[in-house]
Short mmCIF file of C-alpha atoms in Angstrom, two decimals:
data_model
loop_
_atom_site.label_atom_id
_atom_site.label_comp_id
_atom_site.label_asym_id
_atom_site.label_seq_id
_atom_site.Cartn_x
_atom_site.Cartn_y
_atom_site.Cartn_z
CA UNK A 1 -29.23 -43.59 -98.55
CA UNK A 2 -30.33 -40.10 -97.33
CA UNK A 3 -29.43 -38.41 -100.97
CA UNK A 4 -31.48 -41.32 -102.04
CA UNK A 5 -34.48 -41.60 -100.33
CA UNK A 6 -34.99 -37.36 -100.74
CA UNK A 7 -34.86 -37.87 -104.40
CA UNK A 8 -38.46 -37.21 -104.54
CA UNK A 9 -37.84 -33.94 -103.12
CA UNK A 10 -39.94 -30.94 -104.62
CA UNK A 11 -38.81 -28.84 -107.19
CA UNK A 12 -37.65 -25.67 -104.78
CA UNK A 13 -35.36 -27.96 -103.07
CA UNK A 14 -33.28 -29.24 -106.27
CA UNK A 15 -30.48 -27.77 -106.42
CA UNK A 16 -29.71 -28.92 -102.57
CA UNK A 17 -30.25 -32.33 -103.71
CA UNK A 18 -28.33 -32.03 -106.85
CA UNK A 19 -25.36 -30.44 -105.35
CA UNK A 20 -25.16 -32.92 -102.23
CA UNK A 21 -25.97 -35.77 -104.67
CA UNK A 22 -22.69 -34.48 -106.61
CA UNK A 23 -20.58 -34.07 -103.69
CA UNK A 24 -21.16 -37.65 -102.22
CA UNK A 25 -22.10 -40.03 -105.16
CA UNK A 26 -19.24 -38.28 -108.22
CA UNK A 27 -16.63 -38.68 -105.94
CA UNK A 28 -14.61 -41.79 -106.46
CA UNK A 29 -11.12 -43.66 -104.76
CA UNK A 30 -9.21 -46.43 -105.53
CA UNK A 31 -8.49 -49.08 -103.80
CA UNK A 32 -6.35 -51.98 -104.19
CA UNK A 33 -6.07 -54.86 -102.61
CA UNK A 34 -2.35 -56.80 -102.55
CA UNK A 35 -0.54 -56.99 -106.00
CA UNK A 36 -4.49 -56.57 -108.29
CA UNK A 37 -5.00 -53.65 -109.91
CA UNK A 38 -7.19 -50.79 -108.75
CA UNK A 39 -10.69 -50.18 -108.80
CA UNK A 40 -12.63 -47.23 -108.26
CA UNK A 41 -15.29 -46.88 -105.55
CA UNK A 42 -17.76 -44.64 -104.83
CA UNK A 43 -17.31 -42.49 -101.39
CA UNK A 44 -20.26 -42.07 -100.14
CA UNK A 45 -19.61 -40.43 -96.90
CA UNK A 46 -18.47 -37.05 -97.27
CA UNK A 47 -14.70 -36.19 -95.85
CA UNK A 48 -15.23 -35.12 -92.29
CA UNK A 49 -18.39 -34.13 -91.20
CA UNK A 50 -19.22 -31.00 -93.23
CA UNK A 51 -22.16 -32.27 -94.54
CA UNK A 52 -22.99 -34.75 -91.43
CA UNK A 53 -25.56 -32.78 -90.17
CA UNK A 54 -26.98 -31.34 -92.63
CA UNK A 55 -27.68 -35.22 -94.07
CA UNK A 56 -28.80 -36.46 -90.46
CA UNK A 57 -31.73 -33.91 -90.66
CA UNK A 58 -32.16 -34.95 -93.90
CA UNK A 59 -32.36 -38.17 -92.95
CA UNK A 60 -35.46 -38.16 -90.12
CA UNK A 61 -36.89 -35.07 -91.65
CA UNK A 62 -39.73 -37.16 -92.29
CA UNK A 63 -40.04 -38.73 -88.74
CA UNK A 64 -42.75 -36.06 -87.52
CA UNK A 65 -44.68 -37.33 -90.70
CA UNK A 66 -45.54 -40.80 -89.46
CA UNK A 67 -46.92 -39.40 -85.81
CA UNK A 68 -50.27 -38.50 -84.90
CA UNK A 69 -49.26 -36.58 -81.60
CA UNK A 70 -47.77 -33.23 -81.53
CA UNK A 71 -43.85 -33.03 -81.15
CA UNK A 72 -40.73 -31.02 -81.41
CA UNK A 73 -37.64 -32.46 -83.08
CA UNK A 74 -34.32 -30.84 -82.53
CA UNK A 75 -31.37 -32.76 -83.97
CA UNK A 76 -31.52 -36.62 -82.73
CA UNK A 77 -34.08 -35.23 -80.11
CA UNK A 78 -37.67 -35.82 -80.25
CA UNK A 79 -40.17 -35.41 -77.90
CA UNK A 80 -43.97 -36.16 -78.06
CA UNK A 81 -46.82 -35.99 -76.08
CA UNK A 82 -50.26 -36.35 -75.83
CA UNK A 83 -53.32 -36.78 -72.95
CA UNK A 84 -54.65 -39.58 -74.84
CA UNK A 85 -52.46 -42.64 -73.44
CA UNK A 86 -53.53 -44.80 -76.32
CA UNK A 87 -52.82 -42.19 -79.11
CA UNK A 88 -49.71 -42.18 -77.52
CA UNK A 89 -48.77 -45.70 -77.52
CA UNK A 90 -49.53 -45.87 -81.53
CA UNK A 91 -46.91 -42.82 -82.26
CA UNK A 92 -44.19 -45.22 -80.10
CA UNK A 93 -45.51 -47.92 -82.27
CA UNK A 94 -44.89 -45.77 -85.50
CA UNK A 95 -41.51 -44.59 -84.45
CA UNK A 96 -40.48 -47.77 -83.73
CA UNK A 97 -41.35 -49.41 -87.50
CA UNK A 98 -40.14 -46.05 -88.80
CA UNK A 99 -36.47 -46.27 -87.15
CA UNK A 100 -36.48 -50.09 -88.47
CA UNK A 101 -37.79 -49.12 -91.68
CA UNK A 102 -34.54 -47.10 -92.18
CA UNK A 103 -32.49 -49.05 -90.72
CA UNK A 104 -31.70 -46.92 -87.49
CA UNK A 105 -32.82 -49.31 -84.40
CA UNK A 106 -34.13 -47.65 -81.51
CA UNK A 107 -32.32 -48.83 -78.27
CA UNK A 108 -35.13 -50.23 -76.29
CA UNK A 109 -33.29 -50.23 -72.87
CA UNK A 110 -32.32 -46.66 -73.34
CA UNK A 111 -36.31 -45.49 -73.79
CA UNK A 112 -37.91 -43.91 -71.10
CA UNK A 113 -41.12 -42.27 -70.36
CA UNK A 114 -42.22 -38.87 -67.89
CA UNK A 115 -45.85 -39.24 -67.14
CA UNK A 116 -47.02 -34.85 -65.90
CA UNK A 117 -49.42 -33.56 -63.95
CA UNK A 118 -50.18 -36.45 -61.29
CA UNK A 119 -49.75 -40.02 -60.60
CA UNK A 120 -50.39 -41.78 -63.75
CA UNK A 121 -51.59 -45.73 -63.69
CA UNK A 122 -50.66 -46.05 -67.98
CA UNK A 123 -47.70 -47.85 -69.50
CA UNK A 124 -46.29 -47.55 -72.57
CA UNK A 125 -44.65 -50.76 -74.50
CA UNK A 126 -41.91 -51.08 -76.91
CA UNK A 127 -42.23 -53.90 -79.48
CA UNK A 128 -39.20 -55.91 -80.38
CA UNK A 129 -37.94 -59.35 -81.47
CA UNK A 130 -38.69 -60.43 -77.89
CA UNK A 131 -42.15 -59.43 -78.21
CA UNK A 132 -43.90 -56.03 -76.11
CA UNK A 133 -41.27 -54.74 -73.25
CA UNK A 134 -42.82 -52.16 -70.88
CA UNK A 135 -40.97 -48.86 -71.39
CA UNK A 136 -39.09 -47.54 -68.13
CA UNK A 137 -41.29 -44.69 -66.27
CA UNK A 138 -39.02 -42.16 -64.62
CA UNK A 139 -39.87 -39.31 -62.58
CA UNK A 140 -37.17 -37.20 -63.70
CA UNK A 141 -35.39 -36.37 -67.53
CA UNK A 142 -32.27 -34.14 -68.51
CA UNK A 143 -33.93 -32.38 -71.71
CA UNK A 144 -31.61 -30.32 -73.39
CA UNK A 145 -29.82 -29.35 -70.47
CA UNK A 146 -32.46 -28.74 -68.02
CA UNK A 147 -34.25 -31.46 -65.72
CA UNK A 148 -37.51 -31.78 -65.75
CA UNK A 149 -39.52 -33.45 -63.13
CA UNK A 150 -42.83 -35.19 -63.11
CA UNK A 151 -44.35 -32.64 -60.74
CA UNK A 152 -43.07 -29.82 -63.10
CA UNK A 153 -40.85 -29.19 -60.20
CA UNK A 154 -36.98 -27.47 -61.40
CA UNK A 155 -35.84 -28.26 -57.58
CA UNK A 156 -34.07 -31.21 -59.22
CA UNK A 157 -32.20 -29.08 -61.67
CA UNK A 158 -31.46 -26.50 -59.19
CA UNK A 159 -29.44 -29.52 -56.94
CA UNK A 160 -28.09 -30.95 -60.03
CA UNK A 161 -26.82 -27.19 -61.12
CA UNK A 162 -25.09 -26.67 -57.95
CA UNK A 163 -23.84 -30.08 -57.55
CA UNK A 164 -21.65 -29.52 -60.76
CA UNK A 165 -20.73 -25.78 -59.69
CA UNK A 166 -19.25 -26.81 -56.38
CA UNK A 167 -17.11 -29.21 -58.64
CA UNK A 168 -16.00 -26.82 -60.98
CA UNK A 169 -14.83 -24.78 -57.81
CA UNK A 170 -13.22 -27.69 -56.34
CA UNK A 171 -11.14 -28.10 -59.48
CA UNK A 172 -10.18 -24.57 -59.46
CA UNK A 173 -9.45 -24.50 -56.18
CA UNK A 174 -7.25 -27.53 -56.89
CA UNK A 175 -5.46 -26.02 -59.47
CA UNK A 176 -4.68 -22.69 -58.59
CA UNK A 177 -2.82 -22.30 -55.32
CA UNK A 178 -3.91 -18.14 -55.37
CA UNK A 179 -6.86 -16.43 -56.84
CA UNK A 180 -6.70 -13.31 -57.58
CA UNK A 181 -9.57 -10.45 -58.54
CA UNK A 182 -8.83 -10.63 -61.84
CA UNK A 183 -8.33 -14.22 -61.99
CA UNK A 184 -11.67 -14.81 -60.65
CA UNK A 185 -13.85 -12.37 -62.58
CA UNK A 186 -12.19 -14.70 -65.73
CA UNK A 187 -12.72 -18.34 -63.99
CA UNK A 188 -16.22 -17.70 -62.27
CA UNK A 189 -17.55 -15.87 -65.33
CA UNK A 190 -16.74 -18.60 -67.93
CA UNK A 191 -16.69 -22.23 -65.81
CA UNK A 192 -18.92 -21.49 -62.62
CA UNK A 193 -21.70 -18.98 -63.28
CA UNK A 194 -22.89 -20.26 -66.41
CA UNK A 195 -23.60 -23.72 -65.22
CA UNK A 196 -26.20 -21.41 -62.74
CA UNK A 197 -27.77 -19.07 -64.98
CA UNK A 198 -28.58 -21.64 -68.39
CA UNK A 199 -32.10 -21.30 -69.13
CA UNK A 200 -32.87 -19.27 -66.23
CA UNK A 201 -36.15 -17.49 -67.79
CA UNK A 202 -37.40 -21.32 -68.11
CA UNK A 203 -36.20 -23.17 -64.45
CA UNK A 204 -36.44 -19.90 -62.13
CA UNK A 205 -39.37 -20.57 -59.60
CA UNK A 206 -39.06 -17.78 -56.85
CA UNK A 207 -38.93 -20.76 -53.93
CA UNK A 208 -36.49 -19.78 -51.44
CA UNK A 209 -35.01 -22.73 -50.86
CA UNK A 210 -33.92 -22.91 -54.54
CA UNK A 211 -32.84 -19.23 -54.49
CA UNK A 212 -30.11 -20.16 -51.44
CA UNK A 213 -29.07 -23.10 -52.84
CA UNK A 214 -27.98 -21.66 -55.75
CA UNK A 215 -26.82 -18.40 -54.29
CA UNK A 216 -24.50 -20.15 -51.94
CA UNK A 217 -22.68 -21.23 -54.81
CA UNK A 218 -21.68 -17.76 -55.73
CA UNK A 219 -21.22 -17.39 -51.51
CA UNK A 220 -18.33 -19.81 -51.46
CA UNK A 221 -16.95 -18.59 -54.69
CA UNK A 222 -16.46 -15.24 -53.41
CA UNK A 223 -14.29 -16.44 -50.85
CA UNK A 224 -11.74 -17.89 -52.95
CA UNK A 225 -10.48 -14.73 -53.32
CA UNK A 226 -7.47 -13.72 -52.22
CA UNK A 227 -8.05 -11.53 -49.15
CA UNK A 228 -11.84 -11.72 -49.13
CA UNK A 229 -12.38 -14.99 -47.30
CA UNK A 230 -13.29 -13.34 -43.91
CA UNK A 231 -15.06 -10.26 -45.64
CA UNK A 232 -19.08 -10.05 -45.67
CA UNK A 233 -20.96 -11.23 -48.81
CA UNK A 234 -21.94 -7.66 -49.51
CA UNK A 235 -18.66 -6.18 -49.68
CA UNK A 236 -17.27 -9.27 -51.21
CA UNK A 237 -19.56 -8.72 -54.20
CA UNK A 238 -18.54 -5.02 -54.30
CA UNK A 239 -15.28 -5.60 -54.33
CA UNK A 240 -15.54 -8.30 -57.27
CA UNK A 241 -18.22 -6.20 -59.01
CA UNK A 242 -21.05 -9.05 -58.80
CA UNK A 243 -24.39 -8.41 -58.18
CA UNK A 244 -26.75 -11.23 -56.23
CA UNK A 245 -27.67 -14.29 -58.35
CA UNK A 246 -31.32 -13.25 -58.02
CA UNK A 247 -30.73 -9.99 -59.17
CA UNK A 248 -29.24 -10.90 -62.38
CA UNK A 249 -32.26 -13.64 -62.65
CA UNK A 250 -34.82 -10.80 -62.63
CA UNK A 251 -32.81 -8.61 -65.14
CA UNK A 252 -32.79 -11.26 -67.64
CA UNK A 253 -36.79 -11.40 -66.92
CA UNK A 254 -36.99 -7.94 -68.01
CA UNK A 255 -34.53 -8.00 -70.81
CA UNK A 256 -36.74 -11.20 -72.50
CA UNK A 257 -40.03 -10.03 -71.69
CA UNK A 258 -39.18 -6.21 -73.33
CA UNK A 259 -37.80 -8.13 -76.15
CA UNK A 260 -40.87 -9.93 -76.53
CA UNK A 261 -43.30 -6.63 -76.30
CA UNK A 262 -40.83 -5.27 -78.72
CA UNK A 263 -41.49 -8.00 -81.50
CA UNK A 264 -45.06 -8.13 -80.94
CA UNK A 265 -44.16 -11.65 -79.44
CA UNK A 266 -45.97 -10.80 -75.89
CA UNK A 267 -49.81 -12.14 -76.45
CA UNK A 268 -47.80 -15.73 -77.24
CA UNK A 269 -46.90 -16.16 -73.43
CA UNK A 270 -48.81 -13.66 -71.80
CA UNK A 271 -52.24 -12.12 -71.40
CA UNK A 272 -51.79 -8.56 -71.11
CA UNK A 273 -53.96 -6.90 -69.30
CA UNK A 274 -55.82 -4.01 -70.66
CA UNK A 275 -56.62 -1.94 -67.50
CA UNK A 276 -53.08 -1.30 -66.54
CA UNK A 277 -53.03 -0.29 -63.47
CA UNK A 278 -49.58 0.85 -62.53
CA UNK A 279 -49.28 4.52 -62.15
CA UNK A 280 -46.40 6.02 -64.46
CA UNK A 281 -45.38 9.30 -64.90
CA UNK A 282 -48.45 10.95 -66.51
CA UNK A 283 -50.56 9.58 -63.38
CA UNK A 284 -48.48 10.85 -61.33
CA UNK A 285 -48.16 14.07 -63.21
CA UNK A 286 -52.07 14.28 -63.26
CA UNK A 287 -52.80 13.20 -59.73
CA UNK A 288 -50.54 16.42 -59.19
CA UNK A 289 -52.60 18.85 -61.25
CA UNK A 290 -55.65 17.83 -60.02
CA UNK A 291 -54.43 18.72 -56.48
CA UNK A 292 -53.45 21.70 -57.80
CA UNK A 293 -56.89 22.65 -59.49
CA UNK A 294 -58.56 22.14 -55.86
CA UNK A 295 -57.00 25.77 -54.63
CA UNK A 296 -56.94 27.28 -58.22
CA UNK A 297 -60.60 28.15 -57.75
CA UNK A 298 -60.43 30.65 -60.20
CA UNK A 299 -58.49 28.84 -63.16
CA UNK A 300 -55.19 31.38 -63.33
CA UNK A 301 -52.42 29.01 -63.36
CA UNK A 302 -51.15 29.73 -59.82
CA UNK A 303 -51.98 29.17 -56.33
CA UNK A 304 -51.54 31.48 -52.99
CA UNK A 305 -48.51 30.32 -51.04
CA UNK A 306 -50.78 30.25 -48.18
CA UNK A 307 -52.09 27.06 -49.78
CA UNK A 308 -48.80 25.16 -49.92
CA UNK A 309 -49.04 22.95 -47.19
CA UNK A 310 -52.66 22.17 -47.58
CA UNK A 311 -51.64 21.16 -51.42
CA UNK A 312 -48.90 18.78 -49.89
CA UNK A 313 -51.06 17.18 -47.61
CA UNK A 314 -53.79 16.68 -50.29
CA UNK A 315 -50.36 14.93 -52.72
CA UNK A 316 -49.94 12.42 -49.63
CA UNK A 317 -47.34 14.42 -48.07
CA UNK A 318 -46.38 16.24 -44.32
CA UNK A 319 -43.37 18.54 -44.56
CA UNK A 320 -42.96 20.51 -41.47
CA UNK A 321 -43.31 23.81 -41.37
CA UNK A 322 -39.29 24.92 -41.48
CA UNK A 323 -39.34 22.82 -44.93
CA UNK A 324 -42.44 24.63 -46.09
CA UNK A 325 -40.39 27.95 -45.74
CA UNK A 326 -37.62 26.95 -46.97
CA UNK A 327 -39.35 25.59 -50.38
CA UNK A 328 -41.08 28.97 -50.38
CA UNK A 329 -37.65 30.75 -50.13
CA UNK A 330 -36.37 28.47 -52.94
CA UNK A 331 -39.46 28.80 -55.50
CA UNK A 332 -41.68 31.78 -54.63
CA UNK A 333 -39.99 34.12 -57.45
CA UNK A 334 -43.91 36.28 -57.68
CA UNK A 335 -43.83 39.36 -55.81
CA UNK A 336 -48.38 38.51 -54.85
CA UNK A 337 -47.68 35.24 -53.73
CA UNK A 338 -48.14 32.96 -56.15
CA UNK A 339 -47.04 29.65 -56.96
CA UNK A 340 -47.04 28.62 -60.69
CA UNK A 341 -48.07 24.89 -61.15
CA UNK A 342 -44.40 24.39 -62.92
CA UNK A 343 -42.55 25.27 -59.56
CA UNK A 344 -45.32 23.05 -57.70
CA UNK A 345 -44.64 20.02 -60.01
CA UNK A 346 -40.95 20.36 -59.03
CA UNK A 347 -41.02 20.92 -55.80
CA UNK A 348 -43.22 17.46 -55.64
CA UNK A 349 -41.22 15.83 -57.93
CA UNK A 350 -38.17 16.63 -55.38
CA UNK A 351 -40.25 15.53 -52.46
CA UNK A 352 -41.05 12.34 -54.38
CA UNK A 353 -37.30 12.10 -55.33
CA UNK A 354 -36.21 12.13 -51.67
CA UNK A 355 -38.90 10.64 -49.79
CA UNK A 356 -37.41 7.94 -47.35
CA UNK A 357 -39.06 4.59 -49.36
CA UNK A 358 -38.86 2.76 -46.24
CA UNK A 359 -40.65 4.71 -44.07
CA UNK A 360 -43.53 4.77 -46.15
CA UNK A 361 -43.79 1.09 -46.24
CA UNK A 362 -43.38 0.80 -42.46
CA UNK A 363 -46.33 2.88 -42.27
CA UNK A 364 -48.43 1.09 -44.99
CA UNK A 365 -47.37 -1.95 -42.28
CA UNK A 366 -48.72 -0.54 -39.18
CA UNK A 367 -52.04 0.13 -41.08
CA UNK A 368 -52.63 -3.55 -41.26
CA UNK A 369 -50.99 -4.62 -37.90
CA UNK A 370 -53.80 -3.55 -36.03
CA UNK A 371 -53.59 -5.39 -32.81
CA UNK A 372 -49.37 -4.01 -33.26
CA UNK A 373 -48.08 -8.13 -33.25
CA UNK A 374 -45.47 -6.80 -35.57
CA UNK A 375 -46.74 -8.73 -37.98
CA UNK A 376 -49.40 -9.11 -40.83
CA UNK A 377 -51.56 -12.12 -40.57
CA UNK A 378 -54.70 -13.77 -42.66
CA UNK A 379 -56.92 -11.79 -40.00
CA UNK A 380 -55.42 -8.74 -40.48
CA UNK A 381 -55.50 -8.77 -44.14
CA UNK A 382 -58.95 -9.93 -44.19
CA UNK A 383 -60.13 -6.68 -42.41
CA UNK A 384 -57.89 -4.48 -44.61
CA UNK A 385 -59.00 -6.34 -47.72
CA UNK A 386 -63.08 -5.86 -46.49
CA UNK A 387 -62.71 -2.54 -45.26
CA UNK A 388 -61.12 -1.31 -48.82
CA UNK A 389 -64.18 -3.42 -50.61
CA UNK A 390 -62.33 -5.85 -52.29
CA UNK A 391 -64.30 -8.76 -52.80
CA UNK A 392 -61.44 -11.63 -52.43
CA UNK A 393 -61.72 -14.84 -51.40
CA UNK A 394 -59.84 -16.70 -48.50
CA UNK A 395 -58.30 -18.99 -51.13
CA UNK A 396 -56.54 -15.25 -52.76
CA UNK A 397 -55.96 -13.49 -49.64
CA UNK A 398 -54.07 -16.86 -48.60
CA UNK A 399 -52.07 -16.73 -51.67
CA UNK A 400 -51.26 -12.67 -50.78
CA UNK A 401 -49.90 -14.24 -47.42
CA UNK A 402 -47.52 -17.16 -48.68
CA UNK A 403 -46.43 -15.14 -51.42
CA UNK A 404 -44.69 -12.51 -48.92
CA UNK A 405 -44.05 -15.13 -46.31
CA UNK A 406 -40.53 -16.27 -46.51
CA UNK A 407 -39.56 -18.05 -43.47
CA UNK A 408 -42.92 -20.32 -43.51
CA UNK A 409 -44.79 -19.32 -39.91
CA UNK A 410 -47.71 -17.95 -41.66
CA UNK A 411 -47.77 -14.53 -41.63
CA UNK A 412 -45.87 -11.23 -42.78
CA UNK A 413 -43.35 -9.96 -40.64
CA UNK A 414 -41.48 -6.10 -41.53
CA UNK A 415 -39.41 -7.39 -43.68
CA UNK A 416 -41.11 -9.46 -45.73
CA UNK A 417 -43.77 -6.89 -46.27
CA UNK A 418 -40.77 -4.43 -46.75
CA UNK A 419 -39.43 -6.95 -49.36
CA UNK A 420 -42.72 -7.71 -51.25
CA UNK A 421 -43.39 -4.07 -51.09
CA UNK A 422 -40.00 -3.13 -53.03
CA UNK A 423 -40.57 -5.87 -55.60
CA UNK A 424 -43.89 -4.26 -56.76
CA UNK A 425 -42.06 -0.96 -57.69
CA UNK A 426 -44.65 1.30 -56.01
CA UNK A 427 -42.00 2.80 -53.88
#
């Protein structure tokens, strides 16, 4: 019936239809029934499934024809959608004739329909040979592997990912009386971590309640080990050469989104921004000459050692004076004096290099804990915010303040300013 009903097929797609027309409709068996002779009858399902899917898609190819609403099929899987509720309800009308049409009848208990964004009052009906049947609403549907919730929330799939890896390590644990390193880098890495890290770039939210539920997985599978139950996470992950769960989440970020700025596939799911205001190298690099070109009055390339600490202090740095001299006894090579810009760029770089990254943050933290509560709150940031002239409202300094705020008491202690500090790769 699928051969049959693509016979119409256009003229670049012939010889597809010839050849699978051959290979199902030329070939014949015989049969024979008791002591009569034998007939010949045409197959007309291909041996095994070599050509099974290939005729399935040929077979509801078409489907996407009879619907007015946008949709993605994938196999047996379609999915539509639309705002308008009534537009809606004619497509389910339309793929319900269609699949009766072609003799392929929908199973009316098994639809189901997600209403997004908000409580929704609309139902959707199914029309059968007991007349109109509501379709089921659900909040929550398992869509190609990943859950998706009516609030657009992936906390369900999160739970339901874990769920399934503390099974798999309950089976494991149950069938293998030791665990060894080796076993374990094969057993996590093929049952238990993939069940974590499927579609990752898609269900990752940053809430840190997700993040520890699914991190504790990789907690308790650590400590099947052999030898490393009593051992700290940290070492237990050196020892097994594992890196946190969230760390390999934001390496797959990078890894997709430089694949997608590499194929010119960016401006599809982001909106680049044309300012770019990170400082890379050349900033850096010319943020450095122009603090040079302050004591090179006269435009020769060099400036008097004399000048060396002033130049530091001007590049955001406060070596002490035994450092100073011992630079100067490492790079002043000129008999006058005189510090090339090529030794100064390296001796900053080195600086740079070996600055303590904490320290500067700390400080950076004590600039807005004013009133020294050890912490960074909506006040605080508000001043900071006014007294650098940027015009933000309450509504985005708020956001600044939740996004850093991990343990939920409404302000930025050390270390989450420490950790939201590290994350934006300034230091």
């Amino acid at each position: 019936m699928a051969v049959r009903r693509r016979k119409g097929a256009t003229a670049e797609h012939s010889f597809g239809y010839e050849h699978t027309n051959d290979h199902i409709l030329e070939d014949n068996y015989g049969r024979r029934l008791g002591g009569s002779n034998s007939r010949n009858h045409t197959i007309g399902v291909p041996q095994g499934s070599v050509l099974g899917p290939l005729l399935f898609l040929i077979y509801v190819n078409d489907l996407p024809d009879v619907l007015a609403s946008p949709c993605l099929l994938l196999a047996d899987d379609l999915k539509s959608w639309s705002s308008n509720a009534s537009a809606l309800q004619m497509d389910v009308d339309a793929a319900k004739q269609w699949s009766l049409d072609w003799h392929l009848p929908l199973n009316d208990e098994k639809c189901v329909h997600v209403s997004f964004g908000g409580d929704s009052a609309n139902a959707f009906v199914m029309h059968g040979e007991k007349g109109p049947e509501n379709i089921m609403r659900i909040d929550a549907k398992k869509d190609l592997g990943i859950w998706v919730s009516s609030n657009l929330s992936f906390a369900l799939h999160h739970e339901k990912s874990a769920q399934k890896a503390f099974a798999v390590l309950r089976m494991i644990r149950r069938t293998f009386s030791r665990i060894t390193r080796m076993d374990f880098q094969i057993l996590y890495g093929a049952y238990v971590r993939p069940l974590l890290e499927y579609a990752n770039q898609v269900v990752y939210s940053g809430r840190t309640k997700d993040v520890t539920l699914i991190e504790r997985v990789q907690r308790a599978a650590t400590r099947m080990v052999a030898g490393l139950k009593s051992v700290d996470y940290e070492t237990r992950l050196a020892m097994l050469d594992l890196f946190p769960l969230e760390y390999r989440r934001l390496r797959g970020d990078l890894i997709l989104t430089y694949a997608l700025f590499e194929q010119s596939l960016a401006n599809r799911f982001f909106t680049v921004d044309p300012a770019n205001t990170r400082r890379g190298h050349n900033d850096q690099k010319q943020e450095i000459r122009e603090a040079f070109d302050l004591f090179d009055t006269e435009k020769t390339g060099s400036i008097d050692v004399r000048e060396l600490k002033v130049a530091m202090r001007a590049l955001g740095f406060d070596p002490p004076r035994e450092e100073i001299r011992k630079l100067l006894s490492e790079f002043d090579c000129d008999s006058k004096g005189l510090l090339l810009f090529g030794r100064i760029l390296y001796m900053v770089a080195l600086k740079m290099q070996n600055r303590d990254a904490k320290d500067e943050i700390l400080k950076a933290f004590r600039l807005f804990d004013d009133d020294g509560t050890g912490k960074i709150s909506f006040k605080n940031l508000k001043r900071v915010a006014k007294e650098l002239g940027e015009t933000l409202t309450d509504e985005e300094l708020q956001e600044m303040i939740d996004e850093a705020d991990r343990n939920g008491d409404g302000e930025v202690d050390e270390e989450e300013f420490l950790r939201i500090m590290k994350k934006t790769n300034l230091y």
